[in-house]
mmCIF file of C-alpha atoms in Angstrom:
data_model
loop_
_atom_site.group_PDB
_atom_site.id
_atom_site.type_symbol
_atom_site.label_atom_id
_atom_site.label_comp_id
_atom_site.label_asym_id
_atom_site.label_seq_id
_atom_site.Cartn_x
_atom_site.Cartn_y
_atom_site.Cartn_z
ATOM 1 C CA GLU A 1 157.582 -58.145 -205.256
ATOM 2 C CA ALA A 2 160.130 -56.085 -207.144
ATOM 3 C CA GLY A 3 162.220 -57.912 -209.706
ATOM 4 C CA VAL A 4 165.907 -57.668 -210.426
ATOM 5 C CA VAL A 5 166.846 -54.048 -211.047
ATOM 6 C CA GLN A 6 169.689 -53.020 -213.308
ATOM 7 C CA SER A 7 171.095 -49.652 -214.244
ATOM 8 C CA PRO A 8 171.791 -48.039 -216.510
ATOM 9 C CA ARG A 9 169.585 -49.607 -219.170
ATOM 10 C CA TYR A 10 171.733 -48.231 -221.978
ATOM 11 C CA LYS A 11 175.301 -46.998 -222.114
ATOM 12 C CA ILE A 12 177.377 -45.626 -224.972
ATOM 13 C CA ILE A 13 181.074 -45.075 -224.421
ATOM 14 C CA GLU A 14 184.225 -44.728 -226.432
ATOM 15 C CA LYS A 15 186.764 -47.516 -226.453
ATOM 16 C CA LYS A 16 189.371 -47.462 -223.697
ATOM 17 C CA GLN A 17 186.920 -45.748 -221.335
ATOM 18 C CA PRO A 18 185.785 -47.435 -218.115
ATOM 19 C CA VAL A 19 182.170 -48.440 -217.535
ATOM 20 C CA ALA A 20 180.232 -49.876 -214.611
ATOM 21 C CA PHE A 21 176.923 -51.669 -214.328
ATOM 22 C CA TRP A 22 174.848 -51.997 -211.205
ATOM 23 C CA CYS A 23 172.470 -54.751 -210.128
ATOM 24 C CA ASN A 24 170.029 -54.986 -207.244
ATOM 25 C CA PRO A 25 168.761 -58.559 -206.857
ATOM 26 C CA ILE A 26 165.397 -59.677 -205.549
ATOM 27 C CA SER A 27 165.248 -59.199 -201.806
ATOM 28 C CA GLY A 28 166.477 -62.243 -199.933
ATOM 29 C CA HIS A 29 168.161 -63.884 -202.907
ATOM 30 C CA ASN A 30 171.553 -65.182 -201.884
ATOM 31 C CA THR A 31 172.853 -66.084 -205.334
ATOM 32 C CA LEU A 32 173.622 -63.455 -207.953
ATOM 33 C CA TYR A 33 174.797 -63.932 -211.532
ATOM 34 C CA TRP A 34 176.235 -61.726 -214.235
ATOM 35 C CA TYR A 35 175.761 -62.885 -217.822
ATOM 36 C CA LEU A 36 177.008 -61.573 -221.142
ATOM 37 C CA GLN A 37 174.638 -61.803 -224.106
ATOM 38 C CA ASN A 38 176.056 -61.111 -227.552
ATOM 39 C CA LEU A 39 173.724 -60.318 -230.420
ATOM 40 C CA GLY A 40 171.996 -63.452 -231.669
ATOM 41 C CA GLN A 41 173.354 -65.595 -228.849
ATOM 42 C CA GLY A 42 172.175 -66.961 -225.548
ATOM 43 C CA PRO A 43 173.504 -65.576 -222.274
ATOM 44 C CA GLU A 44 176.895 -66.776 -221.071
ATOM 45 C CA LEU A 45 177.797 -66.779 -217.409
ATOM 46 C CA LEU A 46 180.527 -64.363 -216.358
ATOM 47 C CA ILE A 47 180.428 -64.750 -212.595
ATOM 48 C CA ARG A 48 178.278 -66.230 -209.855
ATOM 49 C CA TYR A 49 178.124 -65.029 -206.267
ATOM 50 C CA GLU A 50 176.801 -66.836 -203.247
ATOM 51 C CA ASN A 51 176.295 -64.065 -200.750
ATOM 52 C CA GLU A 52 179.455 -61.960 -201.077
ATOM 53 C CA GLU A 53 181.679 -64.791 -202.297
ATOM 54 C CA ALA A 54 182.452 -65.261 -205.978
ATOM 55 C CA VAL A 55 182.075 -69.030 -206.335
ATOM 56 C CA ASP A 56 182.479 -69.227 -210.124
ATOM 57 C CA ASP A 57 184.401 -66.558 -212.013
ATOM 58 C CA SER A 58 186.100 -68.870 -214.473
ATOM 59 C CA GLN A 59 184.557 -67.102 -217.480
ATOM 60 C CA LEU A 60 185.296 -63.555 -216.323
ATOM 61 C CA PRO A 61 188.093 -61.907 -218.353
ATOM 62 C CA LYS A 62 190.030 -60.724 -215.372
ATOM 63 C CA ASP A 63 192.431 -58.526 -217.270
ATOM 64 C CA ARG A 64 189.707 -55.951 -217.862
ATOM 65 C CA PHE A 65 186.600 -57.104 -216.021
ATOM 66 C CA SER A 66 185.998 -56.952 -212.292
ATOM 67 C CA ALA A 67 182.986 -57.467 -210.091
ATOM 68 C CA GLU A 68 182.047 -57.042 -206.501
ATOM 69 C CA ARG A 69 179.113 -57.788 -204.264
ATOM 70 C CA LEU A 70 179.584 -55.898 -201.074
ATOM 71 C CA LYS A 71 177.456 -56.989 -198.120
ATOM 72 C CA GLY A 72 176.003 -59.773 -200.238
ATOM 73 C CA VAL A 73 173.264 -57.657 -201.782
ATOM 74 C CA ASP A 74 173.926 -55.222 -204.656
ATOM 75 C CA SER A 75 176.602 -55.959 -207.200
ATOM 76 C CA THR A 76 178.699 -53.940 -209.613
ATOM 77 C CA LEU A 77 180.366 -55.184 -212.788
ATOM 78 C CA LYS A 78 183.150 -53.028 -214.206
ATOM 79 C CA ILE A 79 185.056 -52.999 -217.470
ATOM 80 C CA GLN A 80 188.293 -51.046 -217.707
ATOM 81 C CA PRO A 81 189.268 -50.338 -220.384
ATOM 82 C CA ALA A 82 186.356 -51.157 -222.671
ATOM 83 C CA GLU A 83 186.992 -52.608 -226.132
ATOM 84 C CA LEU A 84 184.811 -52.603 -229.226
ATOM 85 C CA GLY A 85 184.086 -56.297 -228.738
ATOM 86 C CA ASP A 86 182.520 -55.623 -225.351
ATOM 87 C CA SER A 87 179.415 -54.235 -227.035
ATOM 88 C CA ALA A 88 176.672 -56.545 -225.799
ATOM 89 C CA VAL A 89 173.879 -56.859 -223.251
ATOM 90 C CA TYR A 90 174.934 -57.498 -219.669
ATOM 91 C CA LEU A 91 172.298 -59.377 -217.703
ATOM 92 C CA CYS A 92 172.041 -59.776 -213.972
ATOM 93 C CA ALA A 93 170.051 -62.597 -212.405
ATOM 94 C CA SER A 94 169.383 -63.767 -208.889
ATOM 95 C CA SER A 95 168.034 -66.843 -207.179
ATOM 96 C CA LEU A 96 167.151 -67.734 -203.634
ATOM 97 C CA LEU A 97 169.752 -70.453 -203.679
ATOM 98 C CA ALA A 98 171.955 -71.819 -206.465
ATOM 99 C CA GLU A 99 169.544 -74.682 -207.114
ATOM 100 C CA GLU A 100 166.510 -72.444 -207.392
ATOM 101 C CA THR A 101 165.055 -70.665 -210.410
ATOM 102 C CA GLN A 102 167.058 -67.721 -211.729
ATOM 103 C CA TYR A 103 165.203 -64.450 -212.238
ATOM 104 C CA PHE A 104 166.655 -62.051 -214.758
ATOM 105 C CA GLY A 105 166.812 -58.286 -214.874
ATOM 106 C CA PRO A 106 166.168 -56.290 -218.080
ATOM 107 C CA GLY A 107 169.879 -55.969 -218.808
ATOM 108 C CA THR A 108 172.246 -53.125 -219.670
ATOM 109 C CA ARG A 109 172.876 -52.648 -223.366
ATOM 110 C CA LEU A 110 176.449 -51.437 -223.902
ATOM 111 C CA LEU A 111 177.729 -49.898 -227.111
ATOM 112 C CA VAL A 112 181.452 -49.218 -227.381
ATOM 113 C CA LEU A 113 182.425 -46.820 -230.174
ATOM 114 C CA ALA B 1 180.546 -79.921 -220.250
ATOM 115 C CA GLN B 2 176.909 -79.502 -221.090
ATOM 116 C CA SER B 3 175.603 -77.797 -224.230
ATOM 117 C CA VAL B 4 172.329 -76.955 -225.951
ATOM 118 C CA THR B 5 171.433 -76.824 -229.634
ATOM 119 C CA GLN B 6 168.401 -75.005 -230.946
ATOM 120 C CA PRO B 7 168.291 -75.979 -234.628
ATOM 121 C CA ASP B 8 165.823 -73.301 -235.732
ATOM 122 C CA ILE B 9 167.114 -69.741 -235.754
ATOM 123 C CA HIS B 10 163.821 -68.220 -236.824
ATOM 124 C CA ILE B 11 160.245 -69.540 -237.021
ATOM 125 C CA THR B 12 157.223 -67.744 -238.456
ATOM 126 C CA VAL B 13 153.792 -68.943 -237.427
ATOM 127 C CA SER B 14 150.276 -67.685 -238.030
ATOM 128 C CA GLU B 15 148.233 -66.486 -235.088
ATOM 129 C CA GLY B 16 146.116 -69.348 -233.793
ATOM 130 C CA ALA B 17 148.388 -72.008 -235.248
ATOM 131 C CA SER B 18 150.429 -74.428 -233.189
ATOM 132 C CA LEU B 19 154.072 -73.855 -232.363
ATOM 133 C CA GLU B 20 156.895 -76.260 -231.637
ATOM 134 C CA LEU B 21 160.441 -75.180 -230.839
ATOM 135 C CA ARG B 22 163.197 -77.757 -230.863
ATOM 136 C CA CYS B 23 165.903 -78.176 -228.270
ATOM 137 C CA ASN B 24 168.609 -80.825 -228.073
ATOM 138 C CA TYR B 25 170.998 -81.042 -225.159
ATOM 139 C CA SER B 26 174.254 -82.753 -224.408
ATOM 140 C CA TYR B 27 174.939 -83.757 -220.834
ATOM 141 C CA GLY B 28 176.215 -86.963 -219.323
ATOM 142 C CA ALA B 29 173.996 -87.132 -216.291
ATOM 143 C CA THR B 30 170.332 -86.396 -215.635
ATOM 144 C CA PRO B 31 169.826 -82.843 -216.873
ATOM 145 C CA TYR B 32 167.914 -79.972 -215.411
ATOM 146 C CA LEU B 33 166.180 -78.315 -218.392
ATOM 147 C CA PHE B 34 164.610 -74.914 -218.828
ATOM 148 C CA TRP B 35 162.818 -72.770 -221.369
ATOM 149 C CA TYR B 36 163.050 -68.988 -221.100
ATOM 150 C CA VAL B 37 161.396 -66.287 -223.209
ATOM 151 C CA GLN B 38 162.878 -62.866 -223.934
ATOM 152 C CA SER B 39 160.788 -60.041 -225.355
ATOM 153 C CA PRO B 40 162.609 -57.128 -227.026
ATOM 154 C CA GLY B 41 164.453 -55.020 -224.494
ATOM 155 C CA GLN B 42 163.463 -57.298 -221.645
ATOM 156 C CA GLY B 43 165.203 -59.816 -219.460
ATOM 157 C CA LEU B 44 164.559 -63.523 -219.633
ATOM 158 C CA GLN B 45 161.395 -64.953 -218.126
ATOM 159 C CA LEU B 46 161.127 -68.584 -217.105
ATOM 160 C CA LEU B 47 158.406 -70.470 -218.990
ATOM 161 C CA LEU B 48 158.932 -73.903 -217.474
ATOM 162 C CA LYS B 49 161.526 -76.280 -216.086
ATOM 163 C CA TYR B 50 162.150 -79.997 -215.800
ATOM 164 C CA PHE B 51 164.040 -81.508 -212.900
ATOM 165 C CA SER B 52 162.566 -84.988 -212.614
ATOM 166 C CA GLY B 53 159.289 -86.884 -212.648
ATOM 167 C CA ASP B 54 156.618 -86.480 -215.292
ATOM 168 C CA THR B 55 158.314 -85.898 -218.628
ATOM 169 C CA LEU B 56 155.524 -83.596 -219.855
ATOM 170 C CA VAL B 57 155.906 -80.263 -218.123
ATOM 171 C CA GLN B 58 153.320 -77.496 -218.058
ATOM 172 C CA GLY B 59 154.420 -73.897 -217.922
ATOM 173 C CA ILE B 60 153.062 -70.396 -217.974
ATOM 174 C CA LYS B 61 151.265 -68.741 -220.882
ATOM 175 C CA GLY B 62 149.919 -72.070 -222.141
ATOM 176 C CA PHE B 63 153.305 -73.578 -222.982
ATOM 177 C CA GLU B 64 154.357 -77.152 -222.368
ATOM 178 C CA ALA B 65 157.531 -79.132 -223.019
ATOM 179 C CA GLU B 66 158.329 -82.813 -223.216
ATOM 180 C CA PHE B 67 161.575 -84.370 -222.035
ATOM 181 C CA LYS B 68 162.703 -87.314 -224.163
ATOM 182 C CA ARG B 69 165.837 -88.888 -222.779
ATOM 183 C CA SER B 70 166.266 -91.250 -225.746
ATOM 184 C CA GLN B 71 166.394 -88.294 -228.116
ATOM 185 C CA SER B 72 168.187 -85.873 -225.763
ATOM 186 C CA SER B 73 165.421 -83.413 -226.521
ATOM 187 C CA PHE B 74 163.233 -80.968 -224.640
ATOM 188 C CA ASN B 75 160.902 -79.452 -227.223
ATOM 189 C CA LEU B 76 158.560 -76.592 -226.385
ATOM 190 C CA ARG B 77 154.988 -76.508 -227.674
ATOM 191 C CA LYS B 78 151.951 -74.296 -227.650
ATOM 192 C CA PRO B 79 148.643 -75.368 -229.244
ATOM 193 C CA SER B 80 147.530 -71.913 -230.373
ATOM 194 C CA VAL B 81 149.856 -68.921 -230.512
ATOM 195 C CA HIS B 82 148.901 -65.336 -229.816
ATOM 196 C CA TRP B 83 150.515 -62.249 -231.298
ATOM 197 C CA SER B 84 152.041 -61.575 -227.877
ATOM 198 C CA ASP B 85 154.058 -64.792 -228.160
ATOM 199 C CA ALA B 86 156.390 -63.125 -230.653
ATOM 200 C CA ALA B 87 159.737 -63.153 -228.859
ATOM 201 C CA GLU B 88 163.009 -65.007 -228.589
ATOM 202 C CA TYR B 89 163.005 -68.364 -226.864
ATOM 203 C CA PHE B 90 165.973 -69.925 -225.146
ATOM 204 C CA CYS B 91 166.456 -73.496 -224.033
ATOM 205 C CA ALA B 92 168.962 -74.090 -221.236
ATOM 206 C CA VAL B 93 170.504 -77.024 -219.415
ATOM 207 C CA ALA B 94 171.978 -76.964 -215.927
ATOM 208 C CA SER B 95 174.728 -79.191 -214.662
ATOM 209 C CA ASN B 96 174.781 -80.677 -211.179
ATOM 210 C CA ASP B 97 176.412 -77.472 -209.932
ATOM 211 C CA TYR B 98 173.386 -75.569 -211.298
ATOM 212 C CA LYS B 99 175.401 -73.695 -213.924
ATOM 213 C CA LEU B 100 173.107 -72.783 -216.840
ATOM 214 C CA SER B 101 174.189 -73.222 -220.449
ATOM 215 C CA PHE B 102 171.902 -71.599 -223.000
ATOM 216 C CA GLY B 103 171.218 -72.333 -226.619
ATOM 217 C CA ALA B 104 171.537 -69.599 -229.238
ATOM 218 C CA GLY B 105 167.799 -69.000 -229.209
ATOM 219 C CA THR B 106 164.895 -69.207 -231.656
ATOM 220 C CA THR B 107 163.131 -66.043 -232.773
ATOM 221 C CA VAL B 108 159.389 -66.474 -233.208
ATOM 222 C CA THR B 109 157.447 -64.168 -235.496
ATOM 223 C CA VAL B 110 153.640 -64.287 -235.391
ATOM 224 C CA ARG B 111 151.755 -63.169 -238.474
ATOM 225 C CA ALA B 112 148.151 -62.066 -238.400
#
């Protein structure tokens, strides 16, 4: 069974540029998560989807971050415009249901110059 | 709100020696507890989880953890570490809405 797929794996951009990350969850998993992991820290939840509905986006900085999960499968996380402080690893995870184990992708490492 | 403290930022252990990683949580109700491992450049992999029942939980790769409610702890142990166990380890607690809160992690270095 394929795991959670994320792309790109690495991204370098200049500040004020837009950037987008893509996530393909494990087939059949209804719940999808985006996490932010700063260097030396544990992941922090940005947004959680159940199917195509964002059920928890309280930690998503909505002035510059947006996310979507069309058709309840793949998801895209966007930052526009990016700031230096956005340099981090962005992890996607999925689970069959919210109460089930979360499986993580390898992450996208973003560097904003 | 729930939170997790991992007191040790970095631990160095000799190959074949035992390993114990500490985790303390704060949560008002019965917690759901997890240990994840992250190798360099990789995502997080679940080692084990505690929801209820037996307080000694067995996981993958020879790891086990013990839930102690009186101490608000969920320490991870392995009797004999292998060089491949070098990684970063995260303890996490989930609230009753299944939202995970992670600790800052403990980096494990294994020396030959």
